[in-house]
Coordinates of C-alpha atoms and ligand atoms in Angstrom, one line a residue:
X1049 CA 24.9 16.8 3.8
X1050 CA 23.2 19.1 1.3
X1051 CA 20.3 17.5 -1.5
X1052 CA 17.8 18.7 -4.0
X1053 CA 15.5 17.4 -2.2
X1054 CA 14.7 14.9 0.8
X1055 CA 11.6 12.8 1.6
X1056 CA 10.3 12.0 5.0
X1057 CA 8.4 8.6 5.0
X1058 CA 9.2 5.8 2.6
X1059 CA 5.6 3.9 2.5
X1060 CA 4.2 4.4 -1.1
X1061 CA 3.8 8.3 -1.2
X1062 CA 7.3 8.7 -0.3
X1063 CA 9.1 6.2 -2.7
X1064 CA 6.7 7.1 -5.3
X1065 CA 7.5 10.9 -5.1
X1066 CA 11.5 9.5 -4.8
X1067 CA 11.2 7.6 -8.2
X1068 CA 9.3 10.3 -9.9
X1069 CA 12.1 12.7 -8.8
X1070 CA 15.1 10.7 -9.3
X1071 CA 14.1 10.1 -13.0
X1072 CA 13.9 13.3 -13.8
X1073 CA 17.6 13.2 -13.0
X1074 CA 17.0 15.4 -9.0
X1075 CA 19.5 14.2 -6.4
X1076 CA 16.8 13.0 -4.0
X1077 CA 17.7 11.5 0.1
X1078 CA 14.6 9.0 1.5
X1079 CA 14.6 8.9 4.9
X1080 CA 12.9 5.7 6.2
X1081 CA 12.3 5.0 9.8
X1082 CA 10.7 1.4 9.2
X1083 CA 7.7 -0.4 8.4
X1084 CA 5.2 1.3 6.2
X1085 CA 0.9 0.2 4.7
X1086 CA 2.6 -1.1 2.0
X1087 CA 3.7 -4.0 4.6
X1088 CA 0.3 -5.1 5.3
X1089 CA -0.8 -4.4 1.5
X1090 CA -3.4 -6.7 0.4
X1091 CA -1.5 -6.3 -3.2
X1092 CA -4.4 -4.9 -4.5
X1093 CA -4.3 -0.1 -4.7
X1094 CA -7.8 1.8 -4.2
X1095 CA -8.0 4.9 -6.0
X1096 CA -11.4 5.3 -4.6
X1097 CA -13.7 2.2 -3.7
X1098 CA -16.5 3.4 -1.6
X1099 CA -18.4 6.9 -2.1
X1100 CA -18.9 9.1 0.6
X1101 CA -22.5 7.3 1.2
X1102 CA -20.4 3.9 1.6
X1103 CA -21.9 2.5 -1.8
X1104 CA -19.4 0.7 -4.2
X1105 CA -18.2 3.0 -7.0
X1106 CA -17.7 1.6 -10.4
X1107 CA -16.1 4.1 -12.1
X1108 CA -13.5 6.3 -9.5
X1109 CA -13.1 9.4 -11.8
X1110 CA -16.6 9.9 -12.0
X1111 CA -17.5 9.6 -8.5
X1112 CA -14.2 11.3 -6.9
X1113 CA -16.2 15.0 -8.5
X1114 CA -19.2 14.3 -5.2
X1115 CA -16.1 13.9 -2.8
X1116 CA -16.0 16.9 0.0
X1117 CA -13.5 19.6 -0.9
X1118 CA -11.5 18.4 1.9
X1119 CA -10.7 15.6 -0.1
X1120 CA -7.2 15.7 -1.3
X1121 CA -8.4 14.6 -4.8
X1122 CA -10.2 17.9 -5.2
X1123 CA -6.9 19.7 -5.2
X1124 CA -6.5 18.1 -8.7
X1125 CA -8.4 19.4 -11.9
X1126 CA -11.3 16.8 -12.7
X1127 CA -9.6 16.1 -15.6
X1128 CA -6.1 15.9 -14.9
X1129 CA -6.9 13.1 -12.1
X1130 CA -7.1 10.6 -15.0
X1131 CA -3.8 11.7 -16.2
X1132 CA -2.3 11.4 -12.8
X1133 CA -3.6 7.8 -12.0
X1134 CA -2.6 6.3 -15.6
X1135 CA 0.7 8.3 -14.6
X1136 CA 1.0 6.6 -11.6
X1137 CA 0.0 3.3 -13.0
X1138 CA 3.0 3.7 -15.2
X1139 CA 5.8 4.6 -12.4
X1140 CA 4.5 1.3 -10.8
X1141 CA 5.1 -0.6 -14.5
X1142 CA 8.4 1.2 -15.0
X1143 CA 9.4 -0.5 -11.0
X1144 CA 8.3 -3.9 -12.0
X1145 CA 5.6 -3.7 -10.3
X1146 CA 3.0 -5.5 -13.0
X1147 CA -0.5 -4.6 -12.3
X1148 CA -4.0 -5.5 -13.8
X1149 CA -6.8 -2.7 -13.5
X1150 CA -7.3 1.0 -14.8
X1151 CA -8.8 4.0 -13.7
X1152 CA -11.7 3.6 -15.3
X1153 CA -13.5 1.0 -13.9
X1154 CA -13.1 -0.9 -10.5
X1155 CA -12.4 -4.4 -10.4
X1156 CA -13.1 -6.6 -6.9
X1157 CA -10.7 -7.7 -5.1
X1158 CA -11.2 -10.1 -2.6
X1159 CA -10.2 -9.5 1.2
X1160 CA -8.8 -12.2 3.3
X1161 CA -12.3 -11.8 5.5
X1162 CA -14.1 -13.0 2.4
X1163 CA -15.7 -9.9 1.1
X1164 CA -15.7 -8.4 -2.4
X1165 CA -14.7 -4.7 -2.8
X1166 CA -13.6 -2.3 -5.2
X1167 CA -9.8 -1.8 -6.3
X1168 CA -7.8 -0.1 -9.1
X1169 CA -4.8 -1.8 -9.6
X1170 CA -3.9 -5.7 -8.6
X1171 CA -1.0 -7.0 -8.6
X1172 CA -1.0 -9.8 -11.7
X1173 CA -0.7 -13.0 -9.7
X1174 CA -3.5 -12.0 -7.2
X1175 CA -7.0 -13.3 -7.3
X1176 CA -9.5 -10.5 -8.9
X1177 CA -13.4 -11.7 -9.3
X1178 CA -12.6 -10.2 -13.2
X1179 CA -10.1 -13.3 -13.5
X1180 CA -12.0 -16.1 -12.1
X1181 CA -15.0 -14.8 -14.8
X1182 CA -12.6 -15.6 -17.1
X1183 CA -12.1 -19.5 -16.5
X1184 CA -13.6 -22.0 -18.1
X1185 CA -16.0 -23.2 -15.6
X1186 CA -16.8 -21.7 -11.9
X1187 CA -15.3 -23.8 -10.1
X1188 CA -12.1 -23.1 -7.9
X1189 CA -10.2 -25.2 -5.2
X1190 CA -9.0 -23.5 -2.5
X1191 CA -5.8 -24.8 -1.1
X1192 CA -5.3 -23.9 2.6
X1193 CA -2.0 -24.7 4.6
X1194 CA -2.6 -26.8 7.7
X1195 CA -1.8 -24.6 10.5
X1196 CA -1.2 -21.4 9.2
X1197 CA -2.7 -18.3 11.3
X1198 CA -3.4 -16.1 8.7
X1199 CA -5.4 -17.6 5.9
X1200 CA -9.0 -18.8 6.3
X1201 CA -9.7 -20.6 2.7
X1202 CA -13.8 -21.1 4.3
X1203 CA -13.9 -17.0 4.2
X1204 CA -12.3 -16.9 0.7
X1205 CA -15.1 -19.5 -0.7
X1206 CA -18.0 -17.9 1.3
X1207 CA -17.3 -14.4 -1.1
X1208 CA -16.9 -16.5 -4.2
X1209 CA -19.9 -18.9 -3.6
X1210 CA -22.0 -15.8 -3.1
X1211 CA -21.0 -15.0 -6.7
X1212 CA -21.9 -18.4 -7.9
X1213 CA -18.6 -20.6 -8.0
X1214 CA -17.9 -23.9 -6.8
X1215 CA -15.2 -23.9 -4.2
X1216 CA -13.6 -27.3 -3.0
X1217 CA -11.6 -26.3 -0.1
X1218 CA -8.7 -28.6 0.1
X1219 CA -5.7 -28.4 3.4
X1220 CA -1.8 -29.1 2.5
X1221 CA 0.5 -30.2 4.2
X1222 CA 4.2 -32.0 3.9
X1223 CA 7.8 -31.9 6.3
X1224 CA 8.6 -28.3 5.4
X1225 CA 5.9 -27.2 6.7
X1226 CA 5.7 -29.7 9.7
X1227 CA 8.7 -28.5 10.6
X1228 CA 7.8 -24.8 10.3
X1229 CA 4.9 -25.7 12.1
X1230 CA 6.7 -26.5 15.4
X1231 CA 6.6 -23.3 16.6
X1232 CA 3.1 -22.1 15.9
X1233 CA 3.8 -19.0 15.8
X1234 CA 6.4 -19.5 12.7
X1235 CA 2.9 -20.2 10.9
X1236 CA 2.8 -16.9 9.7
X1237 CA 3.2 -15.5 6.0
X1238 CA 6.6 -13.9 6.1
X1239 CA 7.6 -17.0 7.7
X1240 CA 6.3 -19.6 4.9
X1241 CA 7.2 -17.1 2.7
X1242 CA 11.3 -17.3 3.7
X1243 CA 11.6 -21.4 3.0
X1244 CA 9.6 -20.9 -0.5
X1245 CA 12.5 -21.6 -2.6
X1246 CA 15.0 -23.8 -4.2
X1247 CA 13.6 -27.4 -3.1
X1248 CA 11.2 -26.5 -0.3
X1249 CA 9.1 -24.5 -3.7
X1250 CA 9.7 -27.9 -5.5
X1251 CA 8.2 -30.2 -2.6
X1252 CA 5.0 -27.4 -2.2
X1253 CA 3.6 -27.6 -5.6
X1254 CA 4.4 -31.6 -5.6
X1255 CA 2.3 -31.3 -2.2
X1256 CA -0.4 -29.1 -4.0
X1257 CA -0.5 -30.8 -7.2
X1258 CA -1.0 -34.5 -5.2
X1259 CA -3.7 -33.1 -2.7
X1260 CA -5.6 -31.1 -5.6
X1261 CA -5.4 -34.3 -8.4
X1262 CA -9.3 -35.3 -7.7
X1263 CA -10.4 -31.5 -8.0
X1264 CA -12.3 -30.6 -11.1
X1265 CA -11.6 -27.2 -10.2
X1266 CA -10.5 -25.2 -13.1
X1267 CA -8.1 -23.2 -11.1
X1268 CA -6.7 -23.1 -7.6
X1269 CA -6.3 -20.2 -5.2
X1270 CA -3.4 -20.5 -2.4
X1271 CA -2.5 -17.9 0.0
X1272 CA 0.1 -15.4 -1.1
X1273 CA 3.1 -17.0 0.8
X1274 CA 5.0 -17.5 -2.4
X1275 CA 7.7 -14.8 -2.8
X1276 CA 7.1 -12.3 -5.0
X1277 CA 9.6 -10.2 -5.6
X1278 CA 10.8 -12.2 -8.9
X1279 CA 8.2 -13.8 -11.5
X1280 CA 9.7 -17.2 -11.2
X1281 CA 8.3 -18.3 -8.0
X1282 CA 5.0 -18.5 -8.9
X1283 CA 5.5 -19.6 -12.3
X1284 CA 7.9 -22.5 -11.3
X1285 CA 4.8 -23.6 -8.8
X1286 CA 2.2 -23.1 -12.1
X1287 CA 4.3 -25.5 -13.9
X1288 CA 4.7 -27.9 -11.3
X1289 CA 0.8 -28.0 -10.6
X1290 CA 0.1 -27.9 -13.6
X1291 CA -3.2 -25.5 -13.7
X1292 CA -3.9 -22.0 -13.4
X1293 CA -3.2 -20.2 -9.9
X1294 CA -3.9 -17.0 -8.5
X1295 CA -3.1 -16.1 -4.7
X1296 CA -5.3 -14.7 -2.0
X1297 CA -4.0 -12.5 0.4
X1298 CA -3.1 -13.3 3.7
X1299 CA -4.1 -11.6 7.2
X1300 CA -1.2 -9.8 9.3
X1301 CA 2.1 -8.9 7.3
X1302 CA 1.3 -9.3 3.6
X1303 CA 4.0 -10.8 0.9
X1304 CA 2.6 -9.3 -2.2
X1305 CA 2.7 -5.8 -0.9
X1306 CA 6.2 -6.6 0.8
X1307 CA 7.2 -7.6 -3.1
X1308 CA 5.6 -3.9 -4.0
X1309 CA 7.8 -2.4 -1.9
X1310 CA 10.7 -4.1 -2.3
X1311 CA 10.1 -3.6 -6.5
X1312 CA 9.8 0.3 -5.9
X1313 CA 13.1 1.0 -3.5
X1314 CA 15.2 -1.3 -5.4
X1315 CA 13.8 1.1 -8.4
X1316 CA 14.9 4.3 -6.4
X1317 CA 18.4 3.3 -5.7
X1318 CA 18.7 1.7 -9.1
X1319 CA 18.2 5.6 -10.7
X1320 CA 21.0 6.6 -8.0
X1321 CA 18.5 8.0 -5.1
X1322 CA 19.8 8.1 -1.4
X1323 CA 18.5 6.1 1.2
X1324 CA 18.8 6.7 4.9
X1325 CA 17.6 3.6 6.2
X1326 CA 16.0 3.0 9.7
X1327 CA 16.5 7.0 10.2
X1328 CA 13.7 8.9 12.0
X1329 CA 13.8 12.3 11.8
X1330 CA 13.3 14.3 15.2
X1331 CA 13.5 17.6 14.5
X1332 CA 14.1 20.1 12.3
X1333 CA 15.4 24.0 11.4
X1334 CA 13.3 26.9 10.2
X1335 CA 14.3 30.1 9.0
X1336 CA 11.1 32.3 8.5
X1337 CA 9.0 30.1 6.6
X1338 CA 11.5 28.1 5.0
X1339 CA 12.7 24.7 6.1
X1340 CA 16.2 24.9 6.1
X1341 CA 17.3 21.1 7.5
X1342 CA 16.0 17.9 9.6
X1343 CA 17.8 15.4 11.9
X1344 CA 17.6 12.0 12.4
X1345 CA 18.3 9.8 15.4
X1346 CA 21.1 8.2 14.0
X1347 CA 23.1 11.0 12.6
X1348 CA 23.5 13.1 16.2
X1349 CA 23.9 16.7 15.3
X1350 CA 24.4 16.2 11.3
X1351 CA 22.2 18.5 9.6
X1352 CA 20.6 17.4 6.4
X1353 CA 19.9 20.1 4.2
X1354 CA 18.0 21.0 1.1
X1355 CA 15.5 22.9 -1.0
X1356 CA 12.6 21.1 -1.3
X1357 CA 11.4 18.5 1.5
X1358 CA 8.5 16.4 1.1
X1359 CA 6.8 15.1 4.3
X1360 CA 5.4 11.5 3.5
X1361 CA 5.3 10.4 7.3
X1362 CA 1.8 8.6 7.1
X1363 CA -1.3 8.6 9.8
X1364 CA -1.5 7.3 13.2
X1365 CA -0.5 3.6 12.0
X1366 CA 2.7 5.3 10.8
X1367 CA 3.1 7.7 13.8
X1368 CA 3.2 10.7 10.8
X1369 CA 0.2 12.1 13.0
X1370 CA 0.0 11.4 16.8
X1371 CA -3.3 11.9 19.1
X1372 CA -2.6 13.4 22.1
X1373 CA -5.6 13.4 24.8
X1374 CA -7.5 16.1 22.8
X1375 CA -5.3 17.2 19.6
X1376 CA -4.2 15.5 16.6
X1377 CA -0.8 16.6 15.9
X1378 CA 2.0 16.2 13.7
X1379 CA 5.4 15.7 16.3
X1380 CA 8.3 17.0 13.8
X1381 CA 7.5 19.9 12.8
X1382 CA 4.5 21.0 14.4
X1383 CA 2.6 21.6 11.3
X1384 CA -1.2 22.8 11.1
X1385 CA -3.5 19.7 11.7
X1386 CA -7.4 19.8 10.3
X1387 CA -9.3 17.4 13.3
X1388 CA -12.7 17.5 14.6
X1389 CA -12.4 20.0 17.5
X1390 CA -14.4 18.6 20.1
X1391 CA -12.9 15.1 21.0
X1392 CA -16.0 13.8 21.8
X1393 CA -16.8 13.9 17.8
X1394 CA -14.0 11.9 17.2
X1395 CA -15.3 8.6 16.8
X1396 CA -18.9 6.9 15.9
X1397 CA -20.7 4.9 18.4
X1398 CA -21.1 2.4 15.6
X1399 CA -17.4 0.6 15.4
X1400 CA -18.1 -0.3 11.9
X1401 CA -19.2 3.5 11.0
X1402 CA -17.1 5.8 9.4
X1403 CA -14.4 7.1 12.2
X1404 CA -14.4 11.2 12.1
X1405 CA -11.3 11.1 13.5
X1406 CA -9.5 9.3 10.4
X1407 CA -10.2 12.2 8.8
X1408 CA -7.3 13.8 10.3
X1409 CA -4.6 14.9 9.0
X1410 CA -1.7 17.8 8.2
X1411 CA -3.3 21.2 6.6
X1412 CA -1.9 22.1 3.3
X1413 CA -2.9 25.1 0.9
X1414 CA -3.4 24.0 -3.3
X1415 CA -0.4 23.0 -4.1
X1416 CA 0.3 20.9 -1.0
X1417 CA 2.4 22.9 0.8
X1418 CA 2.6 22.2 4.5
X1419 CA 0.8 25.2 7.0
X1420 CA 2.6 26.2 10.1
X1421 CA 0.3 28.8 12.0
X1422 CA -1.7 29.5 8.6
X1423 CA 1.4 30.5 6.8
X1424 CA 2.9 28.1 4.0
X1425 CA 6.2 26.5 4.8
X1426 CA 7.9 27.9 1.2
X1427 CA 9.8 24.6 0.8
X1428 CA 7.7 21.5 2.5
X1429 CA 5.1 19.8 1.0
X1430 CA 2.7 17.0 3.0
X1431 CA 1.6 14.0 0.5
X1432 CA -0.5 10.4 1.4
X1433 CA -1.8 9.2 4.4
X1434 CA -0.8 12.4 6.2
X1435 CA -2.6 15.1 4.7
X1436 CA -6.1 15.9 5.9
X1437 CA -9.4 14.7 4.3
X1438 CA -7.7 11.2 3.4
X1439 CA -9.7 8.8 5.1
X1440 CA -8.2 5.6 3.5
X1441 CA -10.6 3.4 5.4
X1442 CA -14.1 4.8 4.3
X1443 CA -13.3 5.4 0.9
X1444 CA -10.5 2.8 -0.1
X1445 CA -8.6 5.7 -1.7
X1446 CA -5.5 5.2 0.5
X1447 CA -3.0 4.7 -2.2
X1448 CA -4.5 7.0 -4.9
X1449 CA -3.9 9.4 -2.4
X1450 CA -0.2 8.2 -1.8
X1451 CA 0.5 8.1 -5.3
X1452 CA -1.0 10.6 -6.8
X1453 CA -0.3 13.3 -4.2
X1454 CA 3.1 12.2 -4.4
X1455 CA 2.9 12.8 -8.4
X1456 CA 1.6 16.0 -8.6
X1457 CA 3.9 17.5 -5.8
X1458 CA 7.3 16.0 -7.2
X1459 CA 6.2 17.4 -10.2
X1460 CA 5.9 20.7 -9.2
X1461 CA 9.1 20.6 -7.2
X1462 CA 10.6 19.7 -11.2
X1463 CA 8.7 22.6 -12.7
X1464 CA 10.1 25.1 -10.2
X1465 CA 13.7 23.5 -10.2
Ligands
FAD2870 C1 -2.5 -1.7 7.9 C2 -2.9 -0.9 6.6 C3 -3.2 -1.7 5.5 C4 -3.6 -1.0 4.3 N1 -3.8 -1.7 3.2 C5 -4.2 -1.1 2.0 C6 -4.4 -1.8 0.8 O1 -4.4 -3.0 0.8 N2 -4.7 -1.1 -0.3 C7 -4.8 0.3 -0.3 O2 -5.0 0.8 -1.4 N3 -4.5 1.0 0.8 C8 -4.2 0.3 2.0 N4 -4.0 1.1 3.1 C9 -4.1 2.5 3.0 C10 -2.6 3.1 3.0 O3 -2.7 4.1 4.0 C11 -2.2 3.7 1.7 O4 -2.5 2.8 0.7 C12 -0.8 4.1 1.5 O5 0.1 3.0 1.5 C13 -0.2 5.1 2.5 O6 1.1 5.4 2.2 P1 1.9 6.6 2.8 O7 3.2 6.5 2.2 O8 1.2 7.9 2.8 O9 2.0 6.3 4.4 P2 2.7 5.0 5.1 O10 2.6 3.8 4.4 O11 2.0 5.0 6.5 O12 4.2 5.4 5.2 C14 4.7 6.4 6.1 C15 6.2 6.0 6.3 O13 6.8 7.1 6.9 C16 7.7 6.7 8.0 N5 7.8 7.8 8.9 C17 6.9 8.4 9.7 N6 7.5 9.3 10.5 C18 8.8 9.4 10.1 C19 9.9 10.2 10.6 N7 9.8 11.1 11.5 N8 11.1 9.9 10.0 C20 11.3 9.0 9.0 N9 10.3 8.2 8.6 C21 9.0 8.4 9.1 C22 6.9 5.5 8.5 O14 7.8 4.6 9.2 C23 6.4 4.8 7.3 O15 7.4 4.0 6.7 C24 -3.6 0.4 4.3 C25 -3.4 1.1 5.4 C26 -3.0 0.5 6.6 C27 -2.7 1.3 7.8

């Protein structure tokens, strides 16, 4: 099977770089071997959330400039990384994917530990500190469900007391969920998440509205179990309670950025793009220092072909990059890696310090194309989590990475087309 071009890696650099593609009218194959970070999404995108000192950054744009040059964003003219980010905001908007935030200024977000920290984009129905400044009063209820794993409304309050709100922390409870609740371990999000519907939807926000009547609270925060790949979910449960509602996210699997992704591949296929799903690829074909074709485990000896690939494979979480006992390396194609040399340098005695090691990642020259003993594979380009310089931890610039990589390189590939 021959394409224009074919992605490796279908977390958000991947399916971003698909969409941008396949609207440009590209015959473009994803190749997706599972779960991607979009899965554990908070529902919330850093562009760049903590400087390289670890302090807060206000305004991204401005402090992306005192990143390293290993930095992936400093492959980008200064001022062309606004363009890029609004440009990415867009794509998300022209998915569904409705989003409050802009490049330039933060907003907080708050983390199902309780903490406060910068983000770019949120998804609309999920809690920002900007939108609780908004209400009438500070004063929130926060509705936990009795039993549930993954949601701790006492952290959720803790952040938002610190910031001067009231927080009532109120428990519901009714038969769905008793009966859910069995089995402990079906207390988890996806799993509230799947009976949120039809008449199970109705009987929650009966449940919330009764246990929340005595609050004063002017708005109520529950934890994002509601599905939210459609509107009507959480606006049925709005009208039901009958007062404003926002969603916090959960620990562990993550239904907002489950909804994300959902939005974006249905996008993809929706422009005509070719999915290969539950595909890994496991090896490919050079000739010189071109990549001529890649094969998966499900399609034996098929060969699929193209001109342009795009590897969007991820870090370790992902297995895009692998740790061996003293290399990083990058299994497919055995592509340049950038990692601190001496193992021992790896990792910070402090576990909360910033991890050397994250740093990691596949070698690429200015335009993102992929090294392979210093020389530039003509034809495949590395984008997100996998390129080098990208730690998405320290700086909370994991998916402006993803996205805007993804942007700049699918462009490019149109350019040259
Ligand atoms: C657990 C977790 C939570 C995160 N939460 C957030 C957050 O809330 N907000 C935020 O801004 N950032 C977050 N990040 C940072 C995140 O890395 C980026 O935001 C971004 O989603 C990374 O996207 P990516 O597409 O580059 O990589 P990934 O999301 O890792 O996707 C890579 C994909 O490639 C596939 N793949 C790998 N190898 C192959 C192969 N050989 N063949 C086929 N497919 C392959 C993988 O299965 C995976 O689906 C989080 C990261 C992690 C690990």
């Amino acid at each position: 099977m021959k394409f224009e071009t074919i992605i490796i890696g279908a977390g958000l650099a991947g399916v971003s770089a698909a969409i941008r593609l396949a609207e440009q009218g590209k015959d473009v194959a994803l190749i997706s071997a599972g779960r991607s970070a979009m899965h554990f999404n908070s529902g919330s995108l850093g562009l760049l959330g903590f400087d390289n000192n670890h302090q807060p950054v206000s305004s991204p744009v401005e402090a992306m400039e005192s990143m390293p040059d290993s930095h992936p964003y400093k492959r980008f003219e200064a001022a062309s990384l606004t363009e890029f980010a609004d440009n990415a905001a867009d794509l998300l908007r022209r998915a569904g994917v409705k989003t409050v935030g802009n490049v330039r200024e933060n907003h907080m977000r708050i983390t199902p530990l309780g903490l406060c920290r910068p983000a770019w984009l949120t998804l609309e129905q999920v809690v920002t500190l900007e939108a609780l400044k908004q209400l009438e009063r500070p004063h929130v209820a926060i509705v936990g469900i009795a039993g549930f794993l993954d949601f701790y409304p006492r952290f959720i309050a803790a952040a938002l007391e610190k910031e001067g709100f009231r927080c009532d922390l109120l428990t519901v409870d009714n038969p769905d969920l008793q009966r859910l609740r069995k089995s402990e371990s079906e207390m988890r999000a996806a799993n509230i998440a799947r009976i949120m519907e039809g008449d199970a939807l109705t009987r929650f926000g009966e449940s919330v509205r009764d246990v929340s009547r005595d609050s004063e609270a002017a708005a109520l925060i529950l934890p994002a179990v509601v599905n939210f790949d459609g509107d009507g979910e959480s606006l049925h449960l709005r009208q039901i309670v009958g007062r404003d509602l926002f969603y916090a996210p959960t620990m562990g699997v993550s239904i907002p950025g489950i909804a994300m992704h959902t939005r974006l591949m249905r996008h993809f296929l929706s422009l005509g793009g070719r999915l290969f799903n539950g595909h890994r690829v496991i090896s490919a074909e050079f000739n010189d220092d071109s990549l001529v074709a890649v094969y998966t485990d499900k399609l034996d000896d098929d060969a699929l072909r193209a001109d342009n690939f795009i590897f969007a494979g991820g870090s370790f979480f992902s297995r895009g990059l692998v740790a061996t006992p003293d290399e990083v390396i990058e299994p497919i194609f055995n592509l340049d890696t950038l990692a601190p040399s001496d193992r021992s340098k790896w990792f910070d005695s402090d576990l909360f310090g910033v991890q050397p090691v994250m740093n990691s990642g596949i070698a690429v020259d200015h335009t993102f194309r992929a090294l392979r003993s210093g020389v530039p594979v003509k034809n495949l380009y590395a984008v997100g989590a996998s390129l080098a310089g990208a730690d998405s931890l320290s700086n909370d610039s994991g998916a402006g990475v993803a996205l805007l990589t993804a942007i700049a390189v699918a462009d490019r590939i149109i350019k040259l087309q």
